[in-house]
PDB file of C-alpha atoms in Angstrom:
ATOM      1  CA  MET A  23       0.000   0.000   0.000  1.00  0.00           C
ATOM      2  CA  ALA A  24       1.558   3.288  -1.098  1.00  0.00           C
ATOM      3  CA  SER A  25       0.590   6.722   0.175  1.00  0.00           C
ATOM      4  CA  LYS A  26       0.681   9.995  -1.744  1.00  0.00           C
ATOM      5  CA  ALA A  27      -1.008  13.350  -1.076  1.00  0.00           C
ATOM      6  CA  GLY A  28      -3.395  11.960   1.562  1.00  0.00           C
ATOM      7  CA  VAL A  29      -4.568   8.951  -0.453  1.00  0.00           C
ATOM      8  CA  GLN A  30      -3.455   5.331  -0.562  1.00  0.00           C
ATOM      9  CA  THR A  31      -3.222   3.221  -3.707  1.00  0.00           C
ATOM     10  CA  VAL A  32      -4.026  -0.509  -3.619  1.00  0.00           C
ATOM     11  CA  LEU A  33      -3.918  -2.583  -6.841  1.00  0.00           C
ATOM     12  CA  GLY A  34      -4.390   0.538  -8.994  1.00  0.00           C
ATOM     13  CA  ILE A  35      -7.413   1.732  -6.987  1.00  0.00           C
ATOM     14  CA  THR A  36      -7.124   4.868  -4.856  1.00  0.00           C
ATOM     15  CA  VAL A  37      -8.381   4.873  -1.282  1.00  0.00           C
ATOM     16  CA  PRO A  38      -9.603   8.405  -0.539  1.00  0.00           C
ATOM     17  CA  LYS A  39      -8.855  10.284   2.656  1.00  0.00           C
ATOM     18  CA  CYS A  40     -12.274  11.013   4.203  1.00  0.00           C
ATOM     19  CA  GLU A  41     -11.562  13.548   6.931  1.00  0.00           C
ATOM     20  CA  GLU A  42     -14.918  13.422   8.682  1.00  0.00           C
ATOM     21  CA  LYS A  43     -16.158  10.143  10.187  1.00  0.00           C
ATOM     22  CA  GLY A  44     -19.650   9.349   8.980  1.00  0.00           C
ATOM     23  CA  LEU A  45     -22.028   7.594   6.636  1.00  0.00           C
ATOM     24  CA  GLY A  46     -21.576   9.856   3.632  1.00  0.00           C
ATOM     25  CA  LYS A  47     -24.679  10.583   1.572  1.00  0.00           C
ATOM     26  CA  LEU A  48     -27.756   8.734   2.817  1.00  0.00           C
ATOM     27  CA  ILE A  49     -29.665   7.367  -0.185  1.00  0.00           C
ATOM     28  CA  GLY A  50     -33.435   7.392   0.390  1.00  0.00           C
ATOM     29  CA  THR A  51     -34.754   7.150  -3.165  1.00  0.00           C
ATOM     30  CA  THR A  52     -33.821   5.019  -6.163  1.00  0.00           C
ATOM     31  CA  ASP A  53     -33.207   8.125  -8.293  1.00  0.00           C
ATOM     32  CA  SER A  54     -31.138  10.067  -5.741  1.00  0.00           C
ATOM     33  CA  ALA A  55     -28.797  12.685  -7.222  1.00  0.00           C
ATOM     34  CA  ASP A  56     -26.307  11.750  -4.470  1.00  0.00           C
ATOM     35  CA  LEU A  57     -25.563   8.256  -5.804  1.00  0.00           C
ATOM     36  CA  ILE A  58     -21.957   7.446  -6.641  1.00  0.00           C
ATOM     37  CA  ALA A  59     -21.404   7.608 -10.432  1.00  0.00           C
ATOM     38  CA  GLY A  60     -22.339   4.293 -12.042  1.00  0.00           C
ATOM     39  CA  VAL A  61     -24.212   2.941  -9.017  1.00  0.00           C
ATOM     40  CA  ARG A  62     -27.811   2.208  -9.918  1.00  0.00           C
ATOM     41  CA  VAL A  63     -30.735   1.291  -7.697  1.00  0.00           C
ATOM     42  CA  ALA A  64     -34.119  -0.189  -8.632  1.00  0.00           C
ATOM     43  CA  PRO A  65     -37.015  -1.572  -6.629  1.00  0.00           C
ATOM     44  CA  LEU A  66     -37.466  -5.329  -6.569  1.00  0.00           C
ATOM     45  CA  LYS A  67     -40.843  -6.708  -7.612  1.00  0.00           C
ATOM     46  CA  VAL A  68     -42.639  -8.111  -4.569  1.00  0.00           C
ATOM     47  CA  HIS A  69     -45.931  -9.962  -5.034  1.00  0.00           C
ATOM     48  CA  PRO A  70     -47.625 -10.460  -1.616  1.00  0.00           C
ATOM     49  CA  ASP A  71     -50.780 -12.425  -0.939  1.00  0.00           C
ATOM     50  CA  ASP A  72     -52.438 -14.118   2.038  1.00  0.00           C
ATOM     51  CA  ARG A  73     -49.877 -16.977   1.963  1.00  0.00           C
ATOM     52  CA  GLY A  74     -46.726 -14.824   2.028  1.00  0.00           C
ATOM     53  CA  TYR A  75     -44.959 -13.254  -0.907  1.00  0.00           C
ATOM     54  CA  PHE A  76     -43.085 -13.960  -4.103  1.00  0.00           C
ATOM     55  CA  LEU A  77     -39.968 -11.884  -4.724  1.00  0.00           C
ATOM     56  CA  GLU A  78     -38.685 -11.582  -8.276  1.00  0.00           C
ATOM     57  CA  LEU A  79     -34.926 -10.996  -8.231  1.00  0.00           C
ATOM     58  CA  GLN A  80     -33.676 -10.987 -11.817  1.00  0.00           C
ATOM     59  CA  ARG A  81     -34.621 -11.655 -15.383  1.00  0.00           C
ATOM     60  CA  LEU A  82     -31.692 -12.302 -17.689  1.00  0.00           C
ATOM     61  CA  GLY A  83     -31.373  -9.542 -20.259  1.00  0.00           C
ATOM     62  CA  GLN A  84     -33.594  -7.147 -18.290  1.00  0.00           C
ATOM     63  CA  GLY A  85     -33.289  -4.667 -15.435  1.00  0.00           C
ATOM     64  CA  LEU A  86     -30.100  -3.496 -13.772  1.00  0.00           C
ATOM     65  CA  ALA A  87     -28.193  -6.629 -14.827  1.00  0.00           C
ATOM     66  CA  ALA A  88     -29.476  -6.600 -18.424  1.00  0.00           C
ATOM     67  CA  GLU A  89     -25.951  -6.397 -19.852  1.00  0.00           C
ATOM     68  CA  PHE A  90     -24.538  -9.301 -17.815  1.00  0.00           C
ATOM     69  CA  PRO A  91     -23.385 -12.004 -20.269  1.00  0.00           C
ATOM     70  CA  ALA A  92     -25.154 -15.341 -19.689  1.00  0.00           C
ATOM     71  CA  GLU A  93     -21.946 -17.359 -20.163  1.00  0.00           C
ATOM     72  CA  THR A  94     -20.075 -15.665 -17.279  1.00  0.00           C
ATOM     73  CA  THR A  95     -22.852 -14.527 -14.944  1.00  0.00           C
ATOM     74  CA  GLN A  96     -22.623 -16.045 -11.492  1.00  0.00           C
ATOM     75  CA  ILE A  97     -25.381 -16.074  -8.858  1.00  0.00           C
ATOM     76  CA  SER A  98     -24.334 -16.416  -5.218  1.00  0.00           C
ATOM     77  CA  ALA A  99     -25.825 -15.983  -1.749  1.00  0.00           C
ATOM     78  CA  ALA A 100     -24.446 -14.818   1.581  1.00  0.00           C
ATOM     79  CA  LEU A 101     -26.194 -15.522   4.886  1.00  0.00           C
ATOM     80  CA  ASN A 102     -25.068 -13.313   7.770  1.00  0.00           C
ATOM     81  CA  TYR A 103     -25.991 -13.126  11.438  1.00  0.00           C
ATOM     82  CA  PRO A 104     -27.266 -10.006  13.266  1.00  0.00           C
ATOM     83  CA  GLY A 105     -24.559  -7.387  13.754  1.00  0.00           C
ATOM     84  CA  ALA A 106     -22.158  -8.948  11.242  1.00  0.00           C
ATOM     85  CA  VAL A 107     -20.101  -6.484   9.200  1.00  0.00           C
ATOM     86  CA  LYS A 108     -18.709  -7.586   5.837  1.00  0.00           C
ATOM     87  CA  ALA A 109     -16.635  -4.748   4.431  1.00  0.00           C
ATOM     88  CA  PHE A 110     -14.882  -3.471   2.423  1.00  0.00           C
ATOM     89  CA  HIS A 111     -14.012  -5.097  -0.861  1.00  0.00           C
ATOM     90  CA  TYR A 112     -13.935  -3.962  -4.471  1.00  0.00           C
ATOM     91  CA  HIS A 113     -13.378  -5.341  -7.933  1.00  0.00           C
ATOM     92  CA  LEU A 114     -11.201  -4.096 -10.757  1.00  0.00           C
ATOM     93  CA  HIS A 115     -13.463  -5.483 -13.516  1.00  0.00           C
ATOM     94  CA  GLN A 116     -16.496  -7.206 -11.970  1.00  0.00           C
ATOM     95  CA  THR A 117     -19.924  -5.596 -11.584  1.00  0.00           C
ATOM     96  CA  ASP A 118     -22.192  -6.804  -8.759  1.00  0.00           C
ATOM     97  CA  CYS A 119     -25.984  -6.654  -8.557  1.00  0.00           C
ATOM     98  CA  TRP A 120     -27.177  -7.098  -4.973  1.00  0.00           C
ATOM     99  CA  ASN A 121     -30.647  -8.356  -4.041  1.00  0.00           C
ATOM    100  CA  PRO A 122     -31.622  -8.446  -0.345  1.00  0.00           C
ATOM    101  CA  VAL A 123     -33.892 -11.411   0.321  1.00  0.00           C
ATOM    102  CA  LYS A 124     -34.205 -11.493   4.104  1.00  0.00           C
ATOM    103  CA  GLY A 125     -33.236  -9.132   6.897  1.00  0.00           C
ATOM    104  CA  LEU A 126     -32.128  -5.513   6.831  1.00  0.00           C
ATOM    105  CA  LEU A 127     -28.731  -4.403   5.503  1.00  0.00           C
ATOM    106  CA  GLN A 128     -26.889  -1.141   6.020  1.00  0.00           C
ATOM    107  CA  VAL A 129     -25.025  -0.949   2.713  1.00  0.00           C
ATOM    108  CA  ALA A 130     -21.887   1.197   2.530  1.00  0.00           C
ATOM    109  CA  LEU A 131     -20.305   2.240  -0.778  1.00  0.00           C
ATOM    110  CA  VAL A 132     -17.136   4.276  -1.407  1.00  0.00           C
ATOM    111  CA  ASP A 133     -15.914   5.483  -4.814  1.00  0.00           C
ATOM    112  CA  LEU A 134     -12.246   4.483  -5.205  1.00  0.00           C
ATOM    113  CA  ARG A 135     -11.906   5.550  -8.855  1.00  0.00           C
ATOM    114  CA  ALA A 136      -9.537   8.541  -8.905  1.00  0.00           C
ATOM    115  CA  ASP A 137     -10.854   9.618 -12.329  1.00  0.00           C
ATOM    116  CA  SER A 138     -14.520   9.505 -11.239  1.00  0.00           C
ATOM    117  CA  THR A 139     -16.609  12.646 -10.739  1.00  0.00           C
ATOM    118  CA  THR A 140     -17.664  11.177  -7.384  1.00  0.00           C
ATOM    119  CA  PHE A 141     -14.214   9.985  -6.202  1.00  0.00           C
ATOM    120  CA  GLY A 142     -14.155   9.694  -2.406  1.00  0.00           C
ATOM    121  CA  LEU A 143     -17.942   9.939  -2.041  1.00  0.00           C
ATOM    122  CA  ARG A 144     -19.513   7.569   0.480  1.00  0.00           C
ATOM    123  CA  ASN A 145     -23.102   6.330   0.143  1.00  0.00           C
ATOM    124  CA  THR A 146     -25.234   4.568   2.736  1.00  0.00           C
ATOM    125  CA  MET A 147     -28.534   2.871   2.053  1.00  0.00           C
ATOM    126  CA  TYR A 148     -30.753   0.625   4.127  1.00  0.00           C
ATOM    127  CA  ILE A 149     -32.200  -2.202   2.057  1.00  0.00           C
ATOM    128  CA  GLY A 150     -34.355  -5.190   2.895  1.00  0.00           C
ATOM    129  CA  PRO A 151     -38.045  -5.932   3.441  1.00  0.00           C
ATOM    130  CA  LEU A 152     -38.994  -2.309   4.130  1.00  0.00           C
ATOM    131  CA  ARG A 153     -36.989  -1.069   1.164  1.00  0.00           C
ATOM    132  CA  PRO A 154     -36.732  -3.956  -1.333  1.00  0.00           C
ATOM    133  CA  TRP A 155     -34.130  -2.469  -3.655  1.00  0.00           C
ATOM    134  CA  GLN A 156     -31.513  -4.079  -5.809  1.00  0.00           C
ATOM    135  CA  VAL A 157     -28.200  -2.269  -6.132  1.00  0.00           C
ATOM    136  CA  LEU A 158     -25.811  -2.348  -9.107  1.00  0.00           C
ATOM    137  CA  ILE A 159     -22.201  -1.762  -7.997  1.00  0.00           C
ATOM    138  CA  PRO A 160     -19.640  -1.025 -10.731  1.00  0.00           C
ATOM    139  CA  PRO A 161     -15.924  -1.902 -10.631  1.00  0.00           C
ATOM    140  CA  GLY A 162     -13.844   0.444  -8.488  1.00  0.00           C
ATOM    141  CA  VAL A 163     -16.586   1.094  -5.936  1.00  0.00           C
ATOM    142  CA  ALA A 164     -15.798  -0.437  -2.544  1.00  0.00           C
ATOM    143  CA  HIS A 165     -18.798  -2.064  -0.956  1.00  0.00           C
ATOM    144  CA  GLY A 166     -19.842  -3.722   2.249  1.00  0.00           C
ATOM    145  CA  TYR A 167     -22.702  -4.059   4.669  1.00  0.00           C
ATOM    146  CA  LYS A 168     -23.801  -4.538   8.249  1.00  0.00           C
ATOM    147  CA  VAL A 169     -26.758  -6.699   9.290  1.00  0.00           C
ATOM    148  CA  ILE A 170     -29.189  -4.459  11.175  1.00  0.00           C
ATOM    149  CA  GLY A 171     -31.793  -5.748  13.639  1.00  0.00           C
ATOM    150  CA  GLY A 172     -32.287  -9.068  15.347  1.00  0.00           C
ATOM    151  CA  GLU A 173     -32.627 -11.480  12.429  1.00  0.00           C
ATOM    152  CA  GLU A 174     -30.116 -12.949  10.030  1.00  0.00           C
ATOM    153  CA  ALA A 175     -29.902 -11.451   6.560  1.00  0.00           C
ATOM    154  CA  LEU A 176     -29.694 -13.189   3.217  1.00  0.00           C
ATOM    155  CA  LEU A 177     -28.170 -11.385   0.245  1.00  0.00           C
ATOM    156  CA  VAL A 178     -28.450 -12.945  -3.217  1.00  0.00           C
ATOM    157  CA  TYR A 179     -26.205 -11.331  -5.774  1.00  0.00           C
ATOM    158  CA  MET A 180     -25.314 -11.650  -9.419  1.00  0.00           C
ATOM    159  CA  THR A 181     -21.942 -10.834 -10.908  1.00  0.00           C
ATOM    160  CA  ASP A 182     -21.132 -10.272 -14.569  1.00  0.00           C
ATOM    161  CA  ARG A 183     -17.993 -12.444 -14.288  1.00  0.00           C
ATOM    162  CA  LEU A 184     -17.133 -15.724 -12.677  1.00  0.00           C
ATOM    163  CA  TYR A 185     -15.295 -15.285  -9.382  1.00  0.00           C
ATOM    164  CA  ASP A 186     -11.605 -14.489  -9.827  1.00  0.00           C
ATOM    165  CA  PRO A 187      -9.638 -13.683  -6.643  1.00  0.00           C
ATOM    166  CA  ARG A 188      -7.142 -11.633  -8.700  1.00  0.00           C
ATOM    167  CA  ASP A 189      -9.956  -9.172  -9.503  1.00  0.00           C
ATOM    168  CA  GLU A 190     -10.780  -8.509  -5.852  1.00  0.00           C
ATOM    169  CA  GLY A 191      -9.194  -6.174  -3.331  1.00  0.00           C
ATOM    170  CA  ARG A 192      -9.974  -5.768   0.348  1.00  0.00           C
ATOM    171  CA  ILE A 193      -9.913  -2.822   2.720  1.00  0.00           C
ATOM    172  CA  ALA A 194     -10.585  -3.167   6.460  1.00  0.00           C
ATOM    173  CA  TYR A 195     -14.091  -2.205   7.591  1.00  0.00           C
ATOM    174  CA  ASN A 196     -12.532   0.306   9.989  1.00  0.00           C
ATOM    175  CA  ASP A 197      -9.905   1.739   7.628  1.00  0.00           C
ATOM    176  CA  PRO A 198      -9.095   5.236   8.935  1.00  0.00           C
ATOM    177  CA  SER A 199      -8.892   6.666   5.399  1.00  0.00           C
ATOM    178  CA  ILE A 200     -12.479   5.696   4.560  1.00  0.00           C
ATOM    179  CA  ASN A 201     -13.502   6.679   8.108  1.00  0.00           C
ATOM    180  CA  TYR A 202     -16.925   5.024   7.804  1.00  0.00           C
ATOM    181  CA  ASP A 203     -19.110   5.057  10.922  1.00  0.00           C
ATOM    182  CA  TRP A 204     -20.575   1.570  11.508  1.00  0.00           C
ATOM    183  CA  GLU A 205     -22.015   2.496  14.910  1.00  0.00           C
ATOM    184  CA  THR A 206     -25.760   2.815  15.444  1.00  0.00           C
ATOM    185  CA  GLN A 207     -26.517   6.492  14.939  1.00  0.00           C
ATOM    186  CA  ARG A 208     -28.848   6.907  17.954  1.00  0.00           C
ATOM    187  CA  LYS A 209     -30.430  10.100  16.639  1.00  0.00           C
TER     188      LYS A 209
END
């Protein structure tokens, strides 16, 4: 990890120096003007009835993941227990499309692309049953989440490439440069 002018470079990605500890821009709508460049958000289709609900996650060739090639698209799931924090990681080439299936997630995003108009911007969004959104995360945007509440959370996600560990970088959840505040805000 090299340091220059207040930023650190890891695998060609630049970790910004966020002076103020916090959540960054809180995203409350799918069309928020505060979204990191290239991040896209769309509501999931939920079909409730008296037996429960049906949740439609993806249709190949449609929606946020419409451009994902069928031959390299991978679908995975992560089950996490209450209070778990999984952050931060990023990809050099891979795009992720996250779909919360169960539980509430505090999603944290940080733009690591030095040439981006939103370099260094942090986004926070709360997604799950009360806000059933899917989130498209482009390469170069660090991402992670914390499970909020008392139940486990299940995240199903699609990637446009098969998993390749050489494409992935990691940054500690408590990295002082990102300075993200994972504590409950107690407002």
